[in-house]
PDB file of C-alpha atoms and ligand atoms in Angstrom:
ATOM      1  CA  MET A   1      -0.105  64.134 -15.754  1.00  0.00           C
ATOM      2  CA  THR A   2      -3.510  62.901 -16.833  1.00  0.00           C
ATOM      3  CA  LEU A   3      -6.909  64.458 -16.493  1.00  0.00           C
ATOM      4  CA  ASP A   4      -7.781  62.554 -13.479  1.00  0.00           C
ATOM      5  CA  THR A   5      -4.483  63.167 -11.636  1.00  0.00           C
ATOM      6  CA  VAL A   6      -5.101  65.219  -8.336  1.00  0.00           C
ATOM      7  CA  LEU A   7      -1.549  65.406  -7.198  1.00  0.00           C
ATOM      8  CA  ASP A   8       1.324  65.314  -8.980  1.00  0.00           C
ATOM      9  CA  ILE A   9       4.849  65.238  -7.501  1.00  0.00           C
ATOM     10  CA  GLN A  10       8.031  66.040  -9.677  1.00  0.00           C
ATOM     11  CA  ASN A  11      11.205  65.573  -8.876  1.00  0.00           C
ATOM     12  CA  LEU A  12      10.561  67.384  -5.204  1.00  0.00           C
ATOM     13  CA  LYS A  13      13.764  67.824  -2.880  1.00  0.00           C
ATOM     14  CA  LYS A  14      13.748  69.176   0.588  1.00  0.00           C
ATOM     15  CA  TYR A  15      17.252  69.500   2.398  1.00  0.00           C
ATOM     16  CA  PHE A  16      18.125  70.616   5.881  1.00  0.00           C
ATOM     17  CA  SER A  17      21.428  71.969   6.676  1.00  0.00           C
ATOM     18  CA  ILE A  18      22.705  71.328  10.148  1.00  0.00           C
ATOM     19  CA  SER A  19      25.499  72.432  11.859  1.00  0.00           C
ATOM     20  CA  ASN A  20      27.793  71.541  14.738  1.00  0.00           C
ATOM     21  CA  GLY A  21      28.946  74.661  15.873  1.00  0.00           C
ATOM     22  CA  LEU A  22      29.825  78.286  15.088  1.00  0.00           C
ATOM     23  CA  PHE A  23      32.642  77.389  12.792  1.00  0.00           C
ATOM     24  CA  ALA A  24      31.925  73.929  11.898  1.00  0.00           C
ATOM     25  CA  LYS A  25      31.270  73.203   8.191  1.00  0.00           C
ATOM     26  CA  LYS A  26      27.375  72.995   7.467  1.00  0.00           C
ATOM     27  CA  THR A  27      26.083  69.508   6.262  1.00  0.00           C
ATOM     28  CA  PHE A  28      22.972  69.011   4.738  1.00  0.00           C
ATOM     29  CA  VAL A  29      20.333  66.194   5.447  1.00  0.00           C
ATOM     30  CA  LYS A  30      18.291  65.363   2.092  1.00  0.00           C
ATOM     31  CA  ALA A  31      14.956  64.516   3.683  1.00  0.00           C
ATOM     32  CA  ILE A  32      13.473  64.466   0.497  1.00  0.00           C
ATOM     33  CA  ASP A  33      15.852  63.639  -2.612  1.00  0.00           C
ATOM     34  CA  ASP A  34      14.070  63.676  -5.864  1.00  0.00           C
ATOM     35  CA  VAL A  35      10.984  62.333  -5.302  1.00  0.00           C
ATOM     36  CA  SER A  36       8.121  61.982  -7.822  1.00  0.00           C
ATOM     37  CA  PHE A  37       4.761  59.780  -7.921  1.00  0.00           C
ATOM     38  CA  SER A  38       1.106  61.073  -8.417  1.00  0.00           C
ATOM     39  CA  VAL A  39      -2.206  60.174  -7.525  1.00  0.00           C
ATOM     40  CA  LYS A  40      -5.434  59.861  -9.362  1.00  0.00           C
ATOM     41  CA  LYS A  41      -8.856  61.003  -8.328  1.00  0.00           C
ATOM     42  CA  GLY A  42     -10.492  58.677  -5.957  1.00  0.00           C
ATOM     43  CA  GLU A  43      -7.553  56.679  -5.323  1.00  0.00           C
ATOM     44  CA  THR A  44      -5.007  56.065  -2.432  1.00  0.00           C
ATOM     45  CA  LEU A  45      -1.233  56.176  -3.013  1.00  0.00           C
ATOM     46  CA  SER A  46       0.367  55.001   0.403  1.00  0.00           C
ATOM     47  CA  LEU A  47       3.858  55.880   1.459  1.00  0.00           C
ATOM     48  CA  VAL A  48       5.411  53.312   3.477  1.00  0.00           C
ATOM     49  CA  GLY A  49       8.611  53.319   5.220  1.00  0.00           C
ATOM     50  CA  GLU A  50      10.704  53.252   8.711  1.00  0.00           C
ATOM     51  CA  SER A  51      10.649  56.294  10.899  1.00  0.00           C
ATOM     52  CA  GLY A  52      13.219  58.911   9.468  1.00  0.00           C
ATOM     53  CA  CYS A  53      12.799  57.787   5.956  1.00  0.00           C
ATOM     54  CA  GLY A  54      11.333  61.565   4.874  1.00  0.00           C
ATOM     55  CA  LYS A  55       7.260  60.141   4.609  1.00  0.00           C
ATOM     56  CA  SER A  56       6.327  63.109   7.486  1.00  0.00           C
ATOM     57  CA  THR A  57       8.393  65.704   5.560  1.00  0.00           C
ATOM     58  CA  LEU A  58       6.632  64.938   2.379  1.00  0.00           C
ATOM     59  CA  ALA A  59       3.387  65.254   3.988  1.00  0.00           C
ATOM     60  CA  LYS A  60       4.174  68.957   5.295  1.00  0.00           C
ATOM     61  CA  LEU A  61       5.694  69.543   1.652  1.00  0.00           C
ATOM     62  CA  VAL A  62       2.405  68.804  -0.034  1.00  0.00           C
ATOM     63  CA  ASN A  63       0.337  70.517   2.747  1.00  0.00           C
ATOM     64  CA  GLY A  64       2.504  73.728   2.336  1.00  0.00           C
ATOM     65  CA  LEU A  65       3.634  73.618   5.803  1.00  0.00           C
ATOM     66  CA  ILE A  66       7.231  73.661   4.490  1.00  0.00           C
ATOM     67  CA  GLN A  67       8.536  75.033   1.157  1.00  0.00           C
ATOM     68  CA  ALA A  68      10.333  72.550  -1.183  1.00  0.00           C
ATOM     69  CA  ASP A  69      13.900  73.297  -2.461  1.00  0.00           C
ATOM     70  CA  ASN A  70      13.298  72.139  -5.714  1.00  0.00           C
ATOM     71  CA  GLY A  71      10.802  70.071  -7.906  1.00  0.00           C
ATOM     72  CA  LYS A  72       6.848  70.589  -8.445  1.00  0.00           C
ATOM     73  CA  ILE A  73       3.700  70.055  -6.137  1.00  0.00           C
ATOM     74  CA  ILE A  74       0.904  70.351  -8.508  1.00  0.00           C
ATOM     75  CA  PHE A  75      -2.511  70.243  -7.222  1.00  0.00           C
ATOM     76  CA  LYS A  76      -5.225  69.687  -9.975  1.00  0.00           C
ATOM     77  CA  ASP A  77      -3.193  71.646 -12.640  1.00  0.00           C
ATOM     78  CA  ARG A  78      -1.925  74.289 -10.297  1.00  0.00           C
ATOM     79  CA  ASP A  79       1.747  74.562  -9.591  1.00  0.00           C
ATOM     80  CA  LEU A  80       1.626  75.445  -5.557  1.00  0.00           C
ATOM     81  CA  THR A  81       5.561  74.725  -5.058  1.00  0.00           C
ATOM     82  CA  HIS A  82       6.462  78.401  -4.622  1.00  0.00           C
ATOM     83  CA  GLU A  83       3.145  79.748  -3.521  1.00  0.00           C
ATOM     84  CA  SER A  84       2.919  82.176  -0.500  1.00  0.00           C
ATOM     85  CA  GLU A  85       0.818  81.717   2.661  1.00  0.00           C
ATOM     86  CA  ARG A  86      -1.629  83.608   0.764  1.00  0.00           C
ATOM     87  CA  GLY A  87      -1.607  81.815  -2.571  1.00  0.00           C
ATOM     88  CA  TRP A  88      -2.041  78.442  -0.780  1.00  0.00           C
ATOM     89  CA  ARG A  89      -5.402  79.752   1.087  1.00  0.00           C
ATOM     90  CA  PRO A  90      -7.606  78.761  -1.698  1.00  0.00           C
ATOM     91  CA  TYR A  91      -6.138  74.937  -1.662  1.00  0.00           C
ATOM     92  CA  ARG A  92      -6.430  74.729   2.011  1.00  0.00           C
ATOM     93  CA  GLN A  93      -9.851  73.759   2.008  1.00  0.00           C
ATOM     94  CA  PRO A  94      -9.695  70.951  -0.801  1.00  0.00           C
ATOM     95  CA  MET A  95      -6.545  69.876   0.701  1.00  0.00           C
ATOM     96  CA  GLN A  96      -7.001  68.386   4.322  1.00  0.00           C
ATOM     97  CA  MET A  97      -4.264  66.777   6.859  1.00  0.00           C
ATOM     98  CA  ILE A  98      -5.209  64.094   9.318  1.00  0.00           C
ATOM     99  CA  PHE A  99      -2.400  63.605  11.956  1.00  0.00           C
ATOM    100  CA  GLN A 100      -1.371  60.551  13.883  1.00  0.00           C
ATOM    101  CA  ASP A 101      -2.540  62.216  17.393  1.00  0.00           C
ATOM    102  CA  PRO A 102      -5.651  64.009  16.830  1.00  0.00           C
ATOM    103  CA  TYR A 103      -5.545  64.684  20.722  1.00  0.00           C
ATOM    104  CA  ALA A 104      -2.755  66.949  20.122  1.00  0.00           C
ATOM    105  CA  SER A 105      -4.950  69.360  17.858  1.00  0.00           C
ATOM    106  CA  LEU A 106      -8.153  69.013  19.536  1.00  0.00           C
ATOM    107  CA  SER A 107      -8.831  72.051  21.645  1.00  0.00           C
ATOM    108  CA  PRO A 108      -9.600  70.568  25.253  1.00  0.00           C
ATOM    109  CA  LYS A 109     -11.497  73.330  26.149  1.00  0.00           C
ATOM    110  CA  MET A 110     -14.082  73.045  23.033  1.00  0.00           C
ATOM    111  CA  LYS A 111     -17.122  70.869  22.757  1.00  0.00           C
ATOM    112  CA  VAL A 112     -17.010  68.401  19.894  1.00  0.00           C
ATOM    113  CA  LYS A 113     -19.694  70.151  17.821  1.00  0.00           C
ATOM    114  CA  GLU A 114     -17.344  73.627  18.100  1.00  0.00           C
ATOM    115  CA  ILE A 115     -14.480  71.891  16.914  1.00  0.00           C
ATOM    116  CA  VAL A 116     -15.987  70.427  13.822  1.00  0.00           C
ATOM    117  CA  ALA A 117     -17.687  73.887  13.242  1.00  0.00           C
ATOM    118  CA  GLU A 118     -14.517  75.891  13.566  1.00  0.00           C
ATOM    119  CA  PRO A 119     -12.983  75.204   9.884  1.00  0.00           C
ATOM    120  CA  LEU A 120     -16.451  76.104   8.802  1.00  0.00           C
ATOM    121  CA  LYS A 121     -16.212  79.371  10.316  1.00  0.00           C
ATOM    122  CA  ILE A 122     -12.964  80.284   8.707  1.00  0.00           C
ATOM    123  CA  HIS A 123     -13.701  78.679   5.173  1.00  0.00           C
ATOM    124  CA  HIS A 124     -17.301  79.657   4.777  1.00  0.00           C
ATOM    125  CA  PRO A 125     -17.858  82.803   7.076  1.00  0.00           C
ATOM    126  CA  ASN A 126     -21.440  83.395   5.215  1.00  0.00           C
ATOM    127  CA  MET A 127     -22.678  80.320   6.039  1.00  0.00           C
ATOM    128  CA  THR A 128     -25.631  80.872   8.687  1.00  0.00           C
ATOM    129  CA  LYS A 129     -25.337  79.145  12.142  1.00  0.00           C
ATOM    130  CA  MET A 130     -28.299  76.570  11.364  1.00  0.00           C
ATOM    131  CA  GLU A 131     -26.575  75.510   8.120  1.00  0.00           C
ATOM    132  CA  ARG A 132     -23.381  74.827   9.956  1.00  0.00           C
ATOM    133  CA  GLU A 133     -24.896  73.293  12.942  1.00  0.00           C
ATOM    134  CA  LYS A 134     -26.526  70.987  10.319  1.00  0.00           C
ATOM    135  CA  LEU A 135     -23.751  70.113   8.469  1.00  0.00           C
ATOM    136  CA  VAL A 136     -21.529  69.514  11.504  1.00  0.00           C
ATOM    137  CA  GLN A 137     -23.877  67.301  12.868  1.00  0.00           C
ATOM    138  CA  GLU A 138     -24.224  65.290   9.817  1.00  0.00           C
ATOM    139  CA  THR A 139     -20.620  65.153   9.157  1.00  0.00           C
ATOM    140  CA  LEU A 140     -20.103  63.622  12.676  1.00  0.00           C
ATOM    141  CA  TYR A 141     -22.643  60.893  12.364  1.00  0.00           C
ATOM    142  CA  THR A 142     -20.775  60.110   9.069  1.00  0.00           C
ATOM    143  CA  CYS A 143     -18.007  59.573  11.048  1.00  0.00           C
ATOM    144  CA  GLY A 144     -19.562  57.608  13.577  1.00  0.00           C
ATOM    145  CA  ILE A 145     -20.109  60.185  16.391  1.00  0.00           C
ATOM    146  CA  GLY A 146     -23.840  60.088  17.334  1.00  0.00           C
ATOM    147  CA  TYR A 147     -26.036  63.131  18.162  1.00  0.00           C
ATOM    148  CA  HIS A 148     -25.932  62.701  21.936  1.00  0.00           C
ATOM    149  CA  HIS A 149     -21.811  63.346  21.735  1.00  0.00           C
ATOM    150  CA  LEU A 150     -22.133  67.007  20.219  1.00  0.00           C
ATOM    151  CA  ASP A 151     -21.597  68.715  23.926  1.00  0.00           C
ATOM    152  CA  LYS A 152     -18.637  66.498  24.967  1.00  0.00           C
ATOM    153  CA  HIS A 153     -15.261  67.256  25.306  1.00  0.00           C
ATOM    154  CA  PRO A 154     -12.226  65.722  23.551  1.00  0.00           C
ATOM    155  CA  HIS A 155     -11.026  63.743  26.922  1.00  0.00           C
ATOM    156  CA  GLU A 156     -14.527  62.022  26.985  1.00  0.00           C
ATOM    157  CA  PHE A 157     -13.538  60.167  24.187  1.00  0.00           C
ATOM    158  CA  SER A 158     -11.524  56.602  23.396  1.00  0.00           C
ATOM    159  CA  GLY A 159      -8.566  57.135  20.929  1.00  0.00           C
ATOM    160  CA  GLY A 160     -10.641  55.762  17.924  1.00  0.00           C
ATOM    161  CA  GLN A 161     -13.399  58.236  18.629  1.00  0.00           C
ATOM    162  CA  ARG A 162     -10.844  61.096  18.685  1.00  0.00           C
ATOM    163  CA  GLN A 163      -9.533  60.204  15.353  1.00  0.00           C
ATOM    164  CA  ARG A 164     -13.381  59.925  13.938  1.00  0.00           C
ATOM    165  CA  ILE A 165     -13.378  63.423  15.408  1.00  0.00           C
ATOM    166  CA  GLY A 166     -10.339  64.460  13.503  1.00  0.00           C
ATOM    167  CA  ILE A 167     -11.567  63.051  10.568  1.00  0.00           C
ATOM    168  CA  ALA A 168     -15.041  64.680  10.933  1.00  0.00           C
ATOM    169  CA  ARG A 169     -12.938  68.089  11.101  1.00  0.00           C
ATOM    170  CA  ALA A 170     -11.263  67.690   8.002  1.00  0.00           C
ATOM    171  CA  LEU A 171     -14.453  65.963   6.116  1.00  0.00           C
ATOM    172  CA  VAL A 172     -16.880  68.803   7.005  1.00  0.00           C
ATOM    173  CA  LEU A 173     -14.807  70.950   4.452  1.00  0.00           C
ATOM    174  CA  ARG A 174     -15.552  68.552   1.842  1.00  0.00           C
ATOM    175  CA  PRO A 175     -12.085  68.156   0.675  1.00  0.00           C
ATOM    176  CA  GLU A 176     -11.146  66.571  -2.286  1.00  0.00           C
ATOM    177  CA  LEU A 177      -7.500  64.965  -1.140  1.00  0.00           C
ATOM    178  CA  LEU A 178      -6.603  63.931   2.517  1.00  0.00           C
ATOM    179  CA  VAL A 179      -3.232  63.561   3.682  1.00  0.00           C
ATOM    180  CA  LEU A 180      -3.120  61.266   6.527  1.00  0.00           C
ATOM    181  CA  ASP A 181       0.116  60.948   8.383  1.00  0.00           C
ATOM    182  CA  GLU A 182       0.191  57.644  10.239  1.00  0.00           C
ATOM    183  CA  PRO A 183      -3.704  57.975  11.163  1.00  0.00           C
ATOM    184  CA  VAL A 184      -3.854  54.942  12.827  1.00  0.00           C
ATOM    185  CA  SER A 185      -0.462  54.158  14.327  1.00  0.00           C
ATOM    186  CA  ALA A 186      -1.558  55.106  18.073  1.00  0.00           C
ATOM    187  CA  LEU A 187      -4.591  52.709  17.979  1.00  0.00           C
ATOM    188  CA  ASP A 188      -5.074  49.105  19.134  1.00  0.00           C
ATOM    189  CA  VAL A 189      -5.439  46.747  16.153  1.00  0.00           C
ATOM    190  CA  SER A 190      -9.331  46.002  16.267  1.00  0.00           C
ATOM    191  CA  VAL A 191      -9.781  50.040  16.475  1.00  0.00           C
ATOM    192  CA  GLN A 192      -7.308  50.520  13.601  1.00  0.00           C
ATOM    193  CA  ALA A 193      -9.386  48.033  11.312  1.00  0.00           C
ATOM    194  CA  GLN A 194     -12.537  50.210  12.302  1.00  0.00           C
ATOM    195  CA  ILE A 195     -11.090  53.528  11.095  1.00  0.00           C
ATOM    196  CA  LEU A 196      -9.537  52.192   7.984  1.00  0.00           C
ATOM    197  CA  ASN A 197     -13.026  50.865   7.269  1.00  0.00           C
ATOM    198  CA  LEU A 198     -14.354  54.244   8.037  1.00  0.00           C
ATOM    199  CA  LEU A 199     -11.939  56.121   5.447  1.00  0.00           C
ATOM    200  CA  LYS A 200     -12.731  53.197   2.822  1.00  0.00           C
ATOM    201  CA  ASP A 201     -16.320  54.001   3.218  1.00  0.00           C
ATOM    202  CA  LEU A 202     -15.827  58.082   3.271  1.00  0.00           C
ATOM    203  CA  GLN A 203     -13.810  57.637   0.274  1.00  0.00           C
ATOM    204  CA  GLU A 204     -16.382  55.752  -1.726  1.00  0.00           C
ATOM    205  CA  GLU A 205     -19.218  58.260  -0.447  1.00  0.00           C
ATOM    206  CA  PHE A 206     -17.429  61.461  -1.205  1.00  0.00           C
ATOM    207  CA  ASN A 207     -14.927  60.216  -4.052  1.00  0.00           C
ATOM    208  CA  LEU A 208     -12.126  61.114  -1.707  1.00  0.00           C
ATOM    209  CA  THR A 209      -8.311  60.928  -2.913  1.00  0.00           C
ATOM    210  CA  TYR A 210      -5.903  59.875  -0.258  1.00  0.00           C
ATOM    211  CA  LEU A 211      -2.106  60.298   0.413  1.00  0.00           C
ATOM    212  CA  PHE A 212      -1.777  57.817   3.271  1.00  0.00           C
ATOM    213  CA  ILE A 213       1.403  57.719   5.166  1.00  0.00           C
ATOM    214  CA  SER A 214       2.368  54.711   7.436  1.00  0.00           C
ATOM    215  CA  HIS A 215       5.545  52.551   8.660  1.00  0.00           C
ATOM    216  CA  ASP A 216       3.347  49.681   8.371  1.00  0.00           C
ATOM    217  CA  LEU A 217       2.820  47.608   5.096  1.00  0.00           C
ATOM    218  CA  SER A 218       0.078  45.420   6.501  1.00  0.00           C
ATOM    219  CA  VAL A 219      -1.976  48.872   7.699  1.00  0.00           C
ATOM    220  CA  VAL A 220      -1.721  49.684   3.615  1.00  0.00           C
ATOM    221  CA  GLU A 221      -2.786  46.749   2.344  1.00  0.00           C
ATOM    222  CA  HIS A 222      -6.471  47.354   2.553  1.00  0.00           C
ATOM    223  CA  ILE A 223      -6.872  50.818   1.742  1.00  0.00           C
ATOM    224  CA  SER A 224      -4.064  51.018  -1.285  1.00  0.00           C
ATOM    225  CA  ASN A 225      -4.501  51.478  -4.814  1.00  0.00           C
ATOM    226  CA  ASN A 226      -0.678  51.839  -5.042  1.00  0.00           C
ATOM    227  CA  ILE A 227       2.246  51.891  -2.941  1.00  0.00           C
ATOM    228  CA  ALA A 228       5.340  53.957  -2.842  1.00  0.00           C
ATOM    229  CA  VAL A 229       7.927  52.375  -0.225  1.00  0.00           C
ATOM    230  CA  MET A 230      10.667  54.961   1.021  1.00  0.00           C
ATOM    231  CA  TYR A 231      13.954  54.679   2.201  1.00  0.00           C
ATOM    232  CA  LEU A 232      16.086  57.671   3.366  1.00  0.00           C
ATOM    233  CA  GLY A 233      14.519  60.317   1.400  1.00  0.00           C
ATOM    234  CA  ASP A 234      13.983  58.289  -1.756  1.00  0.00           C
ATOM    235  CA  ILE A 235      11.268  56.465  -3.148  1.00  0.00           C
ATOM    236  CA  VAL A 236      12.896  52.824  -3.988  1.00  0.00           C
ATOM    237  CA  GLU A 237       9.778  51.085  -5.588  1.00  0.00           C
ATOM    238  CA  ILE A 238       6.337  52.093  -6.662  1.00  0.00           C
ATOM    239  CA  ALA A 239       3.736  49.540  -7.784  1.00  0.00           C
ATOM    240  CA  ALA A 240      -0.088  48.377  -7.973  1.00  0.00           C
ATOM    241  CA  LYS A 241      -0.994  47.107  -4.444  1.00  0.00           C
ATOM    242  CA  LYS A 242      -1.280  43.483  -5.865  1.00  0.00           C
ATOM    243  CA  ASN A 243       1.986  43.470  -7.669  1.00  0.00           C
ATOM    244  CA  LEU A 244       3.795  44.809  -4.609  1.00  0.00           C
ATOM    245  CA  PHE A 245       2.265  42.491  -2.001  1.00  0.00           C
ATOM    246  CA  GLU A 246       2.611  39.276  -4.601  1.00  0.00           C
ATOM    247  CA  ASP A 247       5.954  40.048  -6.213  1.00  0.00           C
ATOM    248  CA  PRO A 248       7.926  42.905  -4.749  1.00  0.00           C
ATOM    249  CA  LYS A 249      10.912  44.006  -6.517  1.00  0.00           C
ATOM    250  CA  HIS A 250      13.100  45.918  -4.712  1.00  0.00           C
ATOM    251  CA  PRO A 251      15.233  44.155  -1.797  1.00  0.00           C
ATOM    252  CA  TYR A 252      14.195  46.540   0.847  1.00  0.00           C
ATOM    253  CA  THR A 253      10.492  46.163   0.049  1.00  0.00           C
ATOM    254  CA  GLN A 254      11.046  42.357   0.116  1.00  0.00           C
ATOM    255  CA  ALA A 255      12.337  42.681   3.634  1.00  0.00           C
ATOM    256  CA  LEU A 256       9.762  44.949   5.059  1.00  0.00           C
ATOM    257  CA  LEU A 257       7.188  42.523   3.608  1.00  0.00           C
ATOM    258  CA  SER A 258       8.597  39.628   5.145  1.00  0.00           C
ATOM    259  CA  SER A 259       7.668  41.020   8.486  1.00  0.00           C
ATOM    260  CA  VAL A 260       4.016  41.358   7.468  1.00  0.00           C
ATOM    261  CA  PRO A 261       1.775  38.716   8.859  1.00  0.00           C
ATOM    262  CA  ASN A 262       0.639  36.361   5.866  1.00  0.00           C
ATOM    263  CA  ILE A 263      -2.689  35.873   5.410  1.00  0.00           C
ATOM    264  CA  ASP A 264      -2.677  34.008   2.064  1.00  0.00           C
ATOM    265  CA  PRO A 265      -1.277  30.735   3.095  1.00  0.00           C
ATOM    266  CA  LYS A 266      -0.740  30.243  -0.709  1.00  0.00           C
ATOM    267  CA  VAL A 267       1.914  33.049  -0.481  1.00  0.00           C
ATOM    268  CA  LYS A 268       5.140  31.845   1.326  1.00  0.00           C
ATOM    269  CA  ARG A 269       7.407  34.401   2.557  1.00  0.00           C
ATOM    270  CA  GLU A 270      10.784  33.833   4.309  1.00  0.00           C
ATOM    271  CA  ARG A 271      11.634  36.249   7.068  1.00  0.00           C
ATOM    272  CA  ILE A 272      14.375  38.580   5.770  1.00  0.00           C
ATOM    273  CA  ILE A 273      16.135  40.181   8.810  1.00  0.00           C
ATOM    274  CA  LEU A 274      17.930  43.327   7.800  1.00  0.00           C
ATOM    275  CA  SER A 275      21.367  44.206   9.505  1.00  0.00           C
ATOM    276  CA  GLY A 276      22.065  47.294  10.925  1.00  0.00           C
ATOM    277  CA  GLU A 277      19.802  50.638  11.534  1.00  0.00           C
ATOM    278  CA  ILE A 278      18.775  52.993   8.798  1.00  0.00           C
ATOM    279  CA  PRO A 279      22.047  55.151   8.171  1.00  0.00           C
ATOM    280  CA  ASN A 280      22.247  58.571   9.269  1.00  0.00           C
ATOM    281  CA  ALA A 281      20.490  60.841   6.927  1.00  0.00           C
ATOM    282  CA  ALA A 282      23.138  63.567   7.123  1.00  0.00           C
ATOM    283  CA  SER A 283      25.654  61.002   5.784  1.00  0.00           C
ATOM    284  CA  PRO A 284      24.043  58.470   3.914  1.00  0.00           C
ATOM    285  CA  PRO A 285      26.301  55.810   2.001  1.00  0.00           C
ATOM    286  CA  GLU A 286      27.519  56.386  -1.351  1.00  0.00           C
ATOM    287  CA  GLY A 287      25.979  54.718  -4.340  1.00  0.00           C
ATOM    288  CA  CYS A 288      22.744  52.916  -3.610  1.00  0.00           C
ATOM    289  CA  LYS A 289      21.608  54.204  -0.053  1.00  0.00           C
ATOM    290  CA  PHE A 290      20.472  50.735   0.893  1.00  0.00           C
ATOM    291  CA  HIS A 291      23.656  49.028   0.276  1.00  0.00           C
ATOM    292  CA  THR A 292      25.159  48.783   3.707  1.00  0.00           C
ATOM    293  CA  ARG A 293      21.956  46.798   4.809  1.00  0.00           C
ATOM    294  CA  CYS A 294      20.973  45.068   1.303  1.00  0.00           C
ATOM    295  CA  PRO A 295      21.370  41.057   1.541  1.00  0.00           C
ATOM    296  CA  LEU A 296      22.118  41.108  -2.499  1.00  0.00           C
ATOM    297  CA  ALA A 297      24.528  44.152  -2.831  1.00  0.00           C
ATOM    298  CA  MET A 298      26.935  43.987  -5.491  1.00  0.00           C
ATOM    299  CA  ASP A 299      30.170  45.895  -5.932  1.00  0.00           C
ATOM    300  CA  ILE A 300      28.388  48.778  -8.166  1.00  0.00           C
ATOM    301  CA  CYS A 301      25.866  49.287  -5.589  1.00  0.00           C
ATOM    302  CA  LYS A 302      28.692  50.772  -3.240  1.00  0.00           C
ATOM    303  CA  LYS A 303      29.472  53.380  -5.979  1.00  0.00           C
ATOM    304  CA  VAL A 304      26.826  54.073  -8.447  1.00  0.00           C
ATOM    305  CA  ARG A 305      23.278  55.210  -7.327  1.00  0.00           C
ATOM    306  CA  PRO A 306      20.452  53.440  -9.203  1.00  0.00           C
ATOM    307  CA  HIS A 307      17.886  55.367 -11.418  1.00  0.00           C
ATOM    308  CA  MET A 308      14.212  54.868 -11.197  1.00  0.00           C
ATOM    309  CA  GLN A 309      13.223  52.146 -13.885  1.00  0.00           C
ATOM    310  CA  THR A 310       9.765  51.495 -15.424  1.00  0.00           C
ATOM    311  CA  LEU A 311       8.781  47.740 -15.814  1.00  0.00           C
ATOM    312  CA  GLY A 312       6.596  45.825 -17.926  1.00  0.00           C
ATOM    313  CA  ASP A 313       4.087  45.690 -15.315  1.00  0.00           C
ATOM    314  CA  GLY A 314       3.898  49.509 -14.876  1.00  0.00           C
ATOM    315  CA  GLY A 315       5.820  49.553 -11.510  1.00  0.00           C
ATOM    316  CA  GLN A 316       8.975  51.455 -10.916  1.00  0.00           C
ATOM    317  CA  VAL A 317      12.078  50.085  -9.004  1.00  0.00           C
ATOM    318  CA  SER A 318      15.297  51.822  -8.526  1.00  0.00           C
ATOM    319  CA  CYS A 319      17.851  48.886  -7.985  1.00  0.00           C
ATOM    320  CA  HIS A 320      20.862  47.749 -10.194  1.00  0.00           C
ATOM    321  CA  LEU A 321      19.223  44.399 -10.397  1.00  0.00           C
ATOM    322  CA  TYR A 322      16.683  45.578 -12.915  1.00  0.00           C
TER     323      TYR A 322
HETATM  324 FE1  SF4 B 401      20.405  45.952  -2.869  1.00  0.00          FE
HETATM  325 FE2  SF4 B 401      22.465  46.959  -5.020  1.00  0.00          FE
HETATM  326 FE3  SF4 B 401      19.761  46.733  -5.461  1.00  0.00          FE
HETATM  327 FE4  SF4 B 401      20.600  48.780  -3.835  1.00  0.00          FE
HETATM  328  S1  SF4 B 401      20.845  48.909  -5.870  1.00  0.00           S
HETATM  329  S2  SF4 B 401      18.803  47.322  -3.514  1.00  0.00           S
HETATM  330  S3  SF4 B 401      22.278  47.446  -2.761  1.00  0.00           S
HETATM  331  S4  SF4 B 401      21.158  45.176  -5.128  1.00  0.00           S
END
């Protein structure tokens, strides 16, 4: 962990027990299975993978919404892994979460100015009404919601505007880390670009650190410094964005990337169609969890789980080919 590391995740594990009846043997879904990564101040690490790979569980762990079974969650030198709800309280302000569907978390009866003022009332009870209103107006304006909208209710806004309000509600507390869980997945492509540009501008202006979760590599291309690819609860590759897009190492990353529309005509990518569905997380394949779908699978892949290796360019990959 270096001085400018904001978030350090070490060997994190989260298993959920499931049972198929009163007397049936319990089985465990390894939702997060020994995951490690870190994010430096002012940077964006994107977590990418198909639905069911564990991304959203990871977001909840990082925000203390659920407890880890093992490993460490270190936020700015403080180990928060086993903190109680009370112990987490001082970190609720600097660590904020943004969801895919802001509408679900915006109270329909409240005016926009009240929605954005609410976190200030909780975290800064001594702030005067005037100070609060000024900060709310400024923050909404910075997020692209003008003064004439302050008295409107959530249903009067478009999906993109509602996401701007969700971002303003997080930003009004001037956080250091934003965990963004599929923040643009519900939006049209043109609106996605506007929200991604807003997030990029805010990152620069407020020196924000982002953990950006998405199922779509093309969405994270613009905003990431580093990208971690997840498969069935594991991180299978972490690399700087440029390296990952130009020279993906893991066969799963190669397959994900082959379906991303190519902007650079010099880079030729052949479409790799993966056979089969993502396996059931309750009974993942032995050895490399990807071997049932991997076009390059070897005999060893069926028996031995590969370990994360650090490569010459600083990237990490978990695959027997390296
Ligand atoms: Fe494919 Fe084997 Fe590498 Fe897994 S370890 S990704 S099965 S080549």
